[in-house]
Short mmCIF file of C-alpha atoms in Angstrom, two decimals:
data_model
loop_
_atom_site.label_atom_id
_atom_site.label_comp_id
_atom_site.label_asym_id
_atom_site.label_seq_id
_atom_site.Cartn_x
_atom_site.Cartn_y
_atom_site.Cartn_z
CA MET I 28 2.67 -6.98 -6.65
CA ASN I 29 1.13 -8.10 -3.36
CA THR I 30 2.75 -11.37 -2.32
CA ALA I 31 1.76 -11.21 1.35
CA GLY I 32 -0.87 -13.88 0.92
CA HIS I 33 1.50 -16.19 -0.90
CA SER I 34 4.29 -16.52 1.67
CA GLU I 35 3.08 -19.99 2.59
CA ALA I 36 2.09 -20.98 -0.94
CA THR I 37 3.14 -24.43 -2.02
CA GLU I 38 2.79 -23.80 -5.76
CA ARG I 39 5.67 -21.34 -5.71
CA ARG I 40 9.32 -21.99 -4.96
CA GLY I 41 10.34 -20.46 -1.67
CA LEU I 42 13.73 -19.93 -0.09
CA GLU I 43 16.17 -22.65 -1.11
CA LEU I 44 19.16 -22.68 1.22
CA THR I 45 22.00 -25.10 0.51
CA PRO I 46 25.04 -26.11 2.57
CA PHE I 47 28.58 -25.16 1.55
CA ARG I 48 32.12 -25.70 2.79
CA GLY I 49 32.80 -22.49 4.66
CA LEU I 50 36.12 -20.76 4.21
CA ARG I 51 37.39 -19.55 7.59
CA TYR I 52 40.50 -18.01 9.09
CA ASP I 53 42.89 -20.37 10.86
CA PRO I 54 43.03 -18.77 14.34
CA ASP I 55 46.62 -20.00 14.75
CA ARG I 56 47.72 -18.01 11.68
CA VAL I 57 46.24 -14.60 12.52
CA GLY I 58 46.63 -12.21 15.43
CA SER I 59 43.05 -12.73 16.57
CA LEU I 60 39.74 -13.40 14.89
CA ALA I 61 38.51 -9.96 15.95
CA SER I 62 41.48 -8.28 14.25
CA VAL I 63 40.71 -9.84 10.85
CA THR I 64 36.99 -8.98 10.77
CA SER I 65 35.38 -5.87 9.33
CA PRO I 66 31.95 -4.30 9.03
CA PRO I 67 30.32 -4.86 5.61
CA TYR I 68 32.16 -3.11 2.76
CA ASP I 69 29.65 -0.24 2.52
CA VAL I 70 29.72 0.51 6.25
CA VAL I 71 33.47 1.03 6.45
CA VAL I 72 34.11 4.79 6.54
CA ARG I 73 36.71 5.33 3.85
CA PRO I 74 39.57 6.03 3.78
CA ASP I 75 40.07 6.27 7.54
CA GLY I 76 38.27 3.02 8.30
CA VAL I 77 40.18 1.07 5.64
CA HIS I 78 43.53 2.25 6.98
CA HIS I 79 42.49 1.42 10.54
CA LEU I 80 41.41 -2.10 9.62
CA GLN I 81 44.44 -2.76 7.43
CA SER I 82 46.72 -1.86 10.33
CA ALA I 83 44.75 -4.07 12.74
CA ASP I 84 46.12 -7.22 11.07
CA PRO I 85 47.88 -7.86 7.73
CA HIS I 86 45.19 -10.43 6.95
CA ASN I 87 42.13 -8.28 7.70
CA ILE I 88 39.20 -9.11 5.41
CA VAL I 89 39.08 -5.47 4.27
CA ARG I 90 42.01 -6.32 1.96
CA LEU I 91 39.59 -8.54 0.05
CA ILE I 92 36.33 -6.57 0.22
CA LEU I 93 37.90 -3.10 -0.24
CA PRO I 94 41.26 -3.60 -1.99
CA GLN I 95 43.28 -0.40 -2.37
CA ALA I 96 44.96 0.22 -5.73
CA GLY I 97 45.12 2.90 -8.41
CA THR I 98 42.57 1.53 -10.88
CA PRO I 99 39.45 -0.66 -10.65
CA SER I 100 41.13 -3.52 -12.51
CA ALA I 101 44.19 -3.30 -10.28
CA ARG I 102 41.96 -3.44 -7.20
CA THR I 103 40.13 -6.60 -8.26
CA GLU I 104 43.37 -8.25 -9.39
CA GLN I 105 44.93 -7.41 -6.05
CA ALA I 106 42.00 -8.97 -4.16
CA ALA I 107 42.19 -12.15 -6.25
CA ASP I 108 45.94 -12.43 -5.71
CA THR I 109 45.54 -11.85 -1.97
CA LEU I 110 42.85 -14.52 -1.67
CA ARG I 111 44.95 -17.05 -3.62
CA ARG I 112 47.97 -16.33 -1.42
CA TRP I 113 46.00 -16.68 1.80
CA LEU I 114 44.60 -20.01 0.61
CA ASP I 115 48.06 -21.26 -0.40
CA GLU I 116 49.51 -20.19 2.96
CA GLY I 117 46.67 -21.71 4.98
CA ILE I 118 45.53 -18.36 6.37
CA LEU I 119 42.06 -19.30 5.13
CA THR I 120 41.02 -22.95 5.13
CA ALA I 121 37.86 -24.75 4.02
CA ASP I 122 35.79 -26.67 6.53
CA PRO I 123 35.97 -30.45 5.95
CA GLU I 124 32.32 -30.98 5.01
CA PRO I 125 29.47 -28.86 3.69
CA GLY I 126 27.08 -27.39 6.20
CA LEU I 127 24.87 -24.51 7.18
CA TYR I 128 26.10 -22.15 9.90
CA VAL I 129 24.31 -20.73 12.93
CA TYR I 130 25.57 -17.22 13.66
CA GLU I 131 24.99 -15.29 16.88
CA GLN I 132 25.64 -11.65 17.75
CA ARG I 133 25.33 -10.10 21.22
CA ASP I 134 25.95 -6.57 22.40
CA GLY I 135 26.60 -5.37 25.93
CA ASN I 136 22.99 -4.30 26.48
CA GLY I 137 21.31 -7.70 26.34
CA MET I 138 20.54 -7.67 22.59
CA ILE I 139 20.93 -11.06 20.94
CA GLN I 140 20.42 -12.03 17.31
CA ARG I 141 20.75 -15.47 15.74
CA GLY I 142 20.35 -16.63 12.18
CA VAL I 143 21.44 -19.20 9.61
CA ILE I 144 24.18 -18.67 7.02
CA GLY I 145 23.98 -20.65 3.80
CA ALA I 146 24.09 -20.47 0.02
CA LEU I 147 20.68 -19.23 -1.17
CA ARG I 148 19.25 -19.86 -4.63
CA VAL I 149 19.37 -16.58 -6.53
CA SER I 150 15.92 -15.52 -7.75
CA GLU I 151 14.40 -12.63 -9.66
CA PRO I 152 12.14 -10.05 -7.95
CA GLU I 153 9.09 -11.15 -9.91
CA GLU I 154 9.30 -14.59 -8.27
CA GLY I 155 8.37 -12.94 -4.97
CA VAL I 156 10.87 -15.03 -3.01
CA VAL I 157 13.50 -12.44 -2.11
CA LEU I 158 12.00 -8.98 -1.78
CA PRO I 159 14.16 -5.90 -2.34
CA HIS I 160 13.05 -2.65 -0.78
CA GLU I 161 15.64 -0.17 -2.08
CA ASP I 162 16.84 1.07 -5.43
CA ILE I 163 20.45 0.38 -6.35
CA MET I 164 23.31 2.28 -7.97
CA PRO I 165 24.58 0.48 -11.12
CA PRO I 166 28.23 1.54 -10.64
CA VAL I 167 28.29 -0.17 -7.24
CA VAL I 168 26.88 -3.39 -8.72
CA ALA I 169 29.50 -3.26 -11.47
CA ASP I 170 32.24 -2.83 -8.86
CA ARG I 171 31.02 -5.72 -6.70
CA ALA I 172 30.55 -7.95 -9.78
CA ALA I 173 34.13 -7.32 -10.92
CA LEU I 174 35.38 -8.21 -7.44
CA MET I 175 33.36 -11.45 -7.26
CA ARG I 176 34.38 -12.47 -10.78
CA ALA I 177 38.05 -11.97 -9.95
CA THR I 178 37.98 -13.73 -6.57
CA ARG I 179 35.35 -16.33 -7.56
CA ALA I 180 34.03 -16.00 -4.03
CA ASN I 181 31.22 -14.56 -1.93
CA LEU I 182 33.31 -12.63 0.55
CA GLU I 183 30.59 -11.53 2.99
CA PRO I 184 26.99 -12.61 3.64
CA LEU I 185 23.94 -10.48 2.89
CA LEU I 186 21.42 -9.93 5.69
CA LEU I 187 17.92 -11.24 4.87
CA THR I 188 14.91 -11.49 7.18
CA TYR I 189 11.85 -13.74 7.18
CA ARG I 190 8.90 -14.32 9.50
CA GLY I 191 9.06 -17.90 10.71
CA ASN I 192 9.45 -19.00 14.33
CA GLY I 193 9.12 -22.64 13.41
CA THR I 194 11.37 -25.68 13.04
CA ALA I 195 14.35 -23.71 11.74
CA ALA I 196 14.37 -21.59 14.89
CA GLU I 197 14.29 -24.74 17.00
CA VAL I 198 17.40 -26.07 15.25
CA VAL I 199 19.10 -22.69 15.70
CA GLU I 200 18.35 -22.61 19.44
CA ARG I 201 19.46 -26.21 19.95
CA THR I 202 22.69 -25.65 18.00
CA ALA I 203 23.53 -22.54 20.03
CA LYS I 204 23.75 -24.65 23.18
CA ARG I 205 26.80 -26.49 21.81
CA PRO I 206 30.41 -25.26 21.94
CA PRO I 207 30.93 -22.95 18.94
CA LEU I 208 33.40 -23.25 16.09
CA LEU I 209 34.60 -19.75 16.93
CA ALA I 210 33.90 -16.96 19.37
CA THR I 211 35.30 -13.45 19.32
CA THR I 212 34.49 -9.95 20.53
CA THR I 213 35.01 -7.10 18.07
CA GLU I 214 36.08 -3.59 19.03
CA ASP I 215 32.49 -2.34 18.87
CA GLY I 216 31.70 -4.57 21.86
CA PHE I 217 29.74 -7.20 19.93
CA ARG I 218 30.31 -10.87 20.73
CA HIS I 219 30.19 -13.18 17.72
CA ARG I 220 29.78 -16.95 17.78
CA LEU I 221 29.52 -19.42 14.89
CA TRP I 222 28.44 -23.07 14.76
CA SER I 223 28.24 -25.53 11.87
CA VAL I 224 25.12 -27.58 11.16
CA THR I 225 26.15 -30.72 9.28
CA GLU I 226 23.61 -33.32 10.44
CA PRO I 227 21.37 -34.10 7.44
CA ALA I 228 18.25 -34.18 9.61
CA ASP I 229 18.90 -30.71 11.04
CA MET I 230 19.73 -29.24 7.64
CA SER I 231 16.54 -30.76 6.24
CA LEU I 232 14.42 -29.22 9.02
CA ILE I 233 15.83 -25.77 8.24
CA GLN I 234 15.45 -26.18 4.49
CA SER I 235 11.91 -27.53 4.74
CA GLU I 236 10.64 -24.56 6.71
CA LEU I 237 12.42 -21.95 4.58
CA ALA I 238 10.93 -23.47 1.44
CA HIS I 239 7.55 -22.01 2.52
CA HIS I 240 8.78 -18.46 3.13
CA GLN I 241 9.84 -15.31 1.38
CA ALA I 242 12.61 -13.01 2.64
CA LEU I 243 13.17 -9.27 2.79
CA ILE I 244 16.61 -7.92 1.93
CA ALA I 245 17.60 -6.07 5.09
CA ASP I 246 21.16 -5.28 4.01
CA GLY I 247 22.95 -6.09 0.77
CA HIS I 248 20.78 -4.87 -2.13
CA HIS I 249 23.82 -4.21 -4.31
CA ARG I 250 25.35 -7.59 -3.56
CA TRP I 251 22.03 -9.35 -4.28
CA ALA I 252 21.83 -7.49 -7.61
CA THR I 253 25.41 -8.61 -8.19
CA TYR I 254 24.44 -12.24 -7.51
CA ARG I 255 21.66 -11.89 -10.08
CA ARG I 256 23.99 -10.40 -12.67
CA LEU I 257 26.62 -13.10 -12.21
CA ARG I 258 24.05 -15.88 -12.32
CA ALA I 259 22.81 -14.51 -15.65
CA GLU I 260 26.38 -14.56 -17.00
CA HIS I 261 26.93 -18.26 -16.28
CA PRO I 262 24.88 -21.12 -17.78
CA SER I 263 22.96 -23.02 -15.13
CA PRO I 264 23.70 -25.17 -13.23
CA SER I 265 26.73 -23.40 -11.81
CA PRO I 266 28.00 -22.23 -8.41
CA TRP I 267 26.77 -18.74 -9.40
CA ASP I 268 23.18 -19.99 -9.01
CA HIS I 269 23.58 -19.39 -5.28
CA GLY I 270 24.85 -16.55 -3.10
CA LEU I 271 26.00 -16.28 0.51
CA VAL I 272 23.34 -14.96 2.93
CA LEU I 273 22.47 -14.73 6.61
CA LEU I 274 18.76 -15.41 7.22
CA VAL I 275 17.30 -14.05 10.46
CA ASP I 276 13.82 -14.97 11.69
CA THR I 277 12.49 -11.59 12.85
CA ALA I 278 9.51 -13.22 14.58
CA ARG I 279 12.14 -14.47 17.03
CA TYR I 280 14.81 -11.76 16.66
CA PRO I 281 13.48 -8.36 15.53
CA LEU I 282 16.11 -6.26 13.78
CA ARG I 283 16.88 -2.63 14.57
CA VAL I 284 16.31 -0.11 11.81
CA ARG I 285 18.55 2.94 11.61
CA ALA I 286 18.95 5.75 9.13
CA ILE I 287 21.72 6.13 6.55
CA HIS I 288 22.95 9.69 6.36
CA ARG I 289 24.18 11.72 3.38
CA LEU I 290 27.38 13.71 3.08
CA LEU I 291 27.14 16.28 0.27
CA HIS I 292 30.62 17.10 -1.01
CA GLY I 293 31.21 20.61 -2.31
CA LEU I 294 27.98 22.06 -0.91
CA PRO I 295 28.69 24.33 2.09
CA VAL I 296 25.96 24.48 4.71
CA ALA I 297 25.39 28.18 4.06
CA ASP I 298 24.65 27.49 0.39
CA ALA I 299 22.37 24.54 1.26
CA LEU I 300 20.38 26.71 3.66
CA ALA I 301 20.13 29.61 1.23
CA ALA I 302 18.66 27.29 -1.41
CA VAL I 303 15.91 25.97 0.89
CA HIS I 304 14.84 29.40 2.12
CA GLY I 305 11.07 29.64 1.81
CA LEU I 306 10.71 25.95 0.94
CA PHE I 307 11.20 24.49 4.44
CA ARG I 308 10.98 25.84 7.94
CA VAL I 309 14.58 26.18 9.15
CA ARG I 310 15.60 26.35 12.82
CA ARG I 311 19.18 26.63 14.07
CA LEU I 312 19.99 24.34 17.00
CA ASP I 313 23.03 25.19 19.09
CA ALA I 314 22.89 21.88 20.91
CA PRO I 315 24.85 18.61 21.22
CA LEU I 316 24.27 15.90 18.62
CA ALA I 317 22.06 13.81 20.92
CA GLU I 318 19.69 16.74 21.59
CA ALA I 319 19.60 17.66 17.90
CA LEU I 320 18.62 14.08 17.02
CA GLU I 321 15.83 14.21 19.61
CA ALA I 322 14.53 17.37 17.96
CA LEU I 323 14.68 15.60 14.59
CA ALA I 324 12.71 12.64 15.98
CA ASP I 325 10.04 14.98 17.38
CA ALA I 326 9.74 16.87 14.09
CA SER I 327 9.54 13.60 12.11
CA CYS I 328 6.36 12.67 13.97
CA ALA I 329 4.58 15.51 12.17
CA GLY I 330 6.06 15.07 8.69
CA ASN I 331 9.28 15.20 6.70
CA ALA I 332 12.29 16.52 8.60
CA PHE I 333 16.07 16.62 8.19
CA LEU I 334 19.08 17.87 10.14
CA LEU I 335 21.81 19.74 8.28
CA ALA I 336 25.27 19.97 9.84
CA GLY I 337 28.81 20.88 8.90
CA ASP I 338 29.25 24.45 10.12
CA GLY I 339 29.46 23.77 13.85
CA ALA I 340 25.70 23.90 14.46
CA PHE I 341 22.62 21.88 13.53
CA HIS I 342 19.83 23.18 11.32
CA LEU I 343 16.43 21.48 11.54
CA LEU I 344 14.46 21.47 8.29
CA ASP I 345 10.78 20.57 8.50
CA ARG I 346 7.33 21.59 7.21
CA PRO I 347 8.18 21.40 3.50
CA ASP I 348 6.19 23.59 1.15
CA PRO I 349 3.28 21.46 -0.18
CA ALA I 350 3.70 23.08 -3.60
CA LEU I 351 7.32 21.90 -3.72
CA LEU I 352 6.27 18.34 -2.92
CA ALA I 353 3.44 18.41 -5.46
CA ARG I 354 5.86 19.65 -8.10
CA THR I 355 8.69 17.21 -7.44
CA ILE I 356 7.33 13.93 -5.98
CA PRO I 357 6.02 11.43 -8.57
CA ALA I 358 2.27 11.16 -8.19
CA ASP I 359 1.97 7.59 -9.50
CA ARG I 360 3.48 5.91 -6.43
CA PRO I 361 1.83 4.71 -3.18
CA ALA I 362 1.22 7.34 -0.53
CA ALA I 363 3.57 5.57 1.90
CA TRP I 364 6.40 5.90 -0.62
CA ARG I 365 5.60 9.52 -1.49
CA SER I 366 5.78 10.55 2.16
CA LEU I 367 9.14 8.94 2.95
CA ASP I 368 11.91 11.28 4.05
CA ALA I 369 14.28 9.63 1.57
CA THR I 370 11.81 10.26 -1.26
CA VAL I 371 11.52 13.93 -0.36
CA LEU I 372 15.28 14.26 0.06
CA HIS I 373 16.11 12.75 -3.32
CA ALA I 374 13.22 14.00 -5.44
CA ALA I 375 12.80 17.48 -3.96
CA LEU I 376 16.06 18.52 -2.32
CA LEU I 377 18.82 16.73 -4.22
CA ASP I 378 17.24 16.88 -7.68
CA HIS I 379 15.35 20.18 -7.70
CA VAL I 380 16.73 22.40 -4.95
CA TRP I 381 20.42 21.55 -4.67
CA HIS I 382 20.87 20.03 -8.17
CA ILE I 383 23.14 17.25 -6.90
CA PRO I 384 23.46 13.99 -8.88
CA GLU I 385 22.76 11.26 -6.34
CA ASP I 386 24.55 8.58 -8.41
CA SER I 387 27.92 10.32 -8.20
CA PRO I 388 30.29 9.36 -5.33
CA ALA I 389 32.08 12.63 -6.06
CA HIS I 390 28.96 14.49 -4.92
CA VAL I 391 27.22 12.23 -2.37
CA ALA I 392 28.55 9.81 0.24
CA TYR I 393 26.28 7.49 2.22
CA ILE I 394 27.44 7.03 5.83
CA HIS I 395 25.86 4.95 8.58
CA ASP I 396 27.62 6.52 11.57
CA THR I 397 25.95 9.77 12.61
CA ALA I 398 28.90 11.36 14.41
CA ALA I 399 31.27 10.42 11.58
CA THR I 400 28.98 12.08 9.03
CA VAL I 401 28.98 15.34 10.98
CA GLU I 402 32.72 15.19 11.59
CA LYS I 403 33.54 14.63 7.92
CA ALA I 404 31.22 17.46 6.84
CA GLU I 405 32.89 19.86 9.25
CA ARG I 406 36.35 18.77 8.16
CA ASP I 407 35.64 18.85 4.41
CA GLY I 408 33.39 21.91 4.27
CA GLY I 409 30.41 19.94 2.97
CA THR I 410 26.88 19.42 4.27
CA ALA I 411 25.76 16.47 6.36
CA VAL I 412 22.10 15.54 5.94
CA LEU I 413 21.01 13.50 8.96
CA MET I 414 17.94 11.29 8.57
CA HIS I 415 15.40 9.78 10.96
CA PRO I 416 14.92 5.99 10.52
CA VAL I 417 11.82 4.57 8.86
CA ARG I 418 9.83 1.83 10.62
CA GLU I 419 10.40 -1.80 9.62
CA GLU I 420 6.69 -2.45 9.01
CA VAL I 421 6.63 0.33 6.40
CA VAL I 422 9.66 -1.20 4.66
CA ARG I 423 8.14 -4.68 4.57
CA GLU I 424 4.72 -3.53 3.36
CA LEU I 425 6.20 -1.50 0.50
CA ALA I 426 8.37 -4.47 -0.48
CA ARG I 427 5.33 -6.73 -0.57
CA GLN I 428 3.66 -4.25 -2.92
CA GLY I 429 6.70 -4.46 -5.19
CA VAL I 430 7.60 -0.83 -4.44
CA THR I 431 11.27 -0.04 -3.88
CA MET I 432 12.35 2.78 -1.60
CA PRO I 433 14.92 5.38 -2.58
CA ARG I 434 18.44 3.98 -2.35
CA LYS I 435 20.17 3.84 1.01
CA SER I 436 16.90 4.56 2.86
CA THR I 437 17.45 2.21 5.78
CA SER I 438 20.13 0.49 7.81
CA PHE I 439 19.00 -2.77 9.38
CA GLY I 440 21.15 -4.22 12.09
CA PRO I 441 23.06 -5.60 13.62
CA LYS I 442 24.85 -6.51 10.40
CA PRO I 443 26.95 -9.67 10.16
CA ALA I 444 30.66 -9.15 10.58
CA SER I 445 32.66 -9.80 7.43
CA GLY I 446 35.49 -12.30 7.73
CA LEU I 447 33.94 -14.99 9.94
CA VAL I 448 32.91 -17.29 7.08
CA LEU I 449 33.37 -16.92 3.29
CA ARG I 450 32.15 -18.98 0.35
CA ALA I 451 34.61 -19.94 -2.37
CA LEU I 452 32.74 -21.02 -5.49
CA GLU I 453 35.21 -23.74 -6.43
CA ILE I 454 35.64 -25.43 -3.06
#
């Protein structure tokens, strides 16, 4: 479905963003705002990252988004109990009036990103309002749905992008000149600031512009699918008709696109290399990670390429056998999709060469941090598959055609920190 020409259409409902009473940490009740934040749930490297965040502060948001218990039901029950206790104790408090929130992130290199956080009307893909670009894993949606049902809350915002640069951006820029509700610097060096927008005129300006736009899901496909599932479970109107999102105007603030790497449990590098013999060109690189990634980037300019790691060296795979691709890549998809590295990895390598079920967390882990992926592969005796990022324009064009990319194909950033503002459905 090509919706590119309809982004400004008036006959179709666009993005409908509504204010809400944000749930925020009381800074007087926690060690520091930085110590209670976390990356999004799927970026935390488990279990090391969970333990690190839990020890940072007893009220770290990771205790809600990634509760640790013996069974799935125990985990969701634990999260719900924790949230209720924090509300009762005043650790988390609701803002006095509904509003939208301007959110800013800065790194130490001059990068700045600003967007608007609000409760967005949940829509189906065929409406062409919120465009997904990746496939999802049903078990992850089931897990997130159970957590949201139990807590009756949206615990962290999704990251959506749109192409605007109009009145909403003007309100964002004007708001960012005021003193913020909160400001903190997290251990990754990012500065975070948050403002509330409660003036009806300002909220109306933002809402009016967004009503003429569509958005691309940059990060949060599983949580958006969870929003859709939970909305379907509850008769409308209900609080489940909306979900917490951060909307960034990429005409003003272009996002960075990075790769998401794979860690293949139980597949030693030697076995992975033996299986691809004759199907890819393989070159061993006895070089530091940075140099190996440069070699991967160079090879990716000419076609599909991957870096394997886990045995103390890097192995560059490129020039796949055309017969292998013809045999394994579905022919009924657009050429841009068929040539993606993630498509080749999943359809050719995982399915046909290595015979690894991509849906199984016992076999495949998806990790954003490159060095952590290599380190875990070396420690566990598995194989790290390092990917080169795809360009944002390719992602957006495929999404406009209604074509989803293989799951975990991209990592847009910077991602919003979890724990700065939550949405409780009954407040």
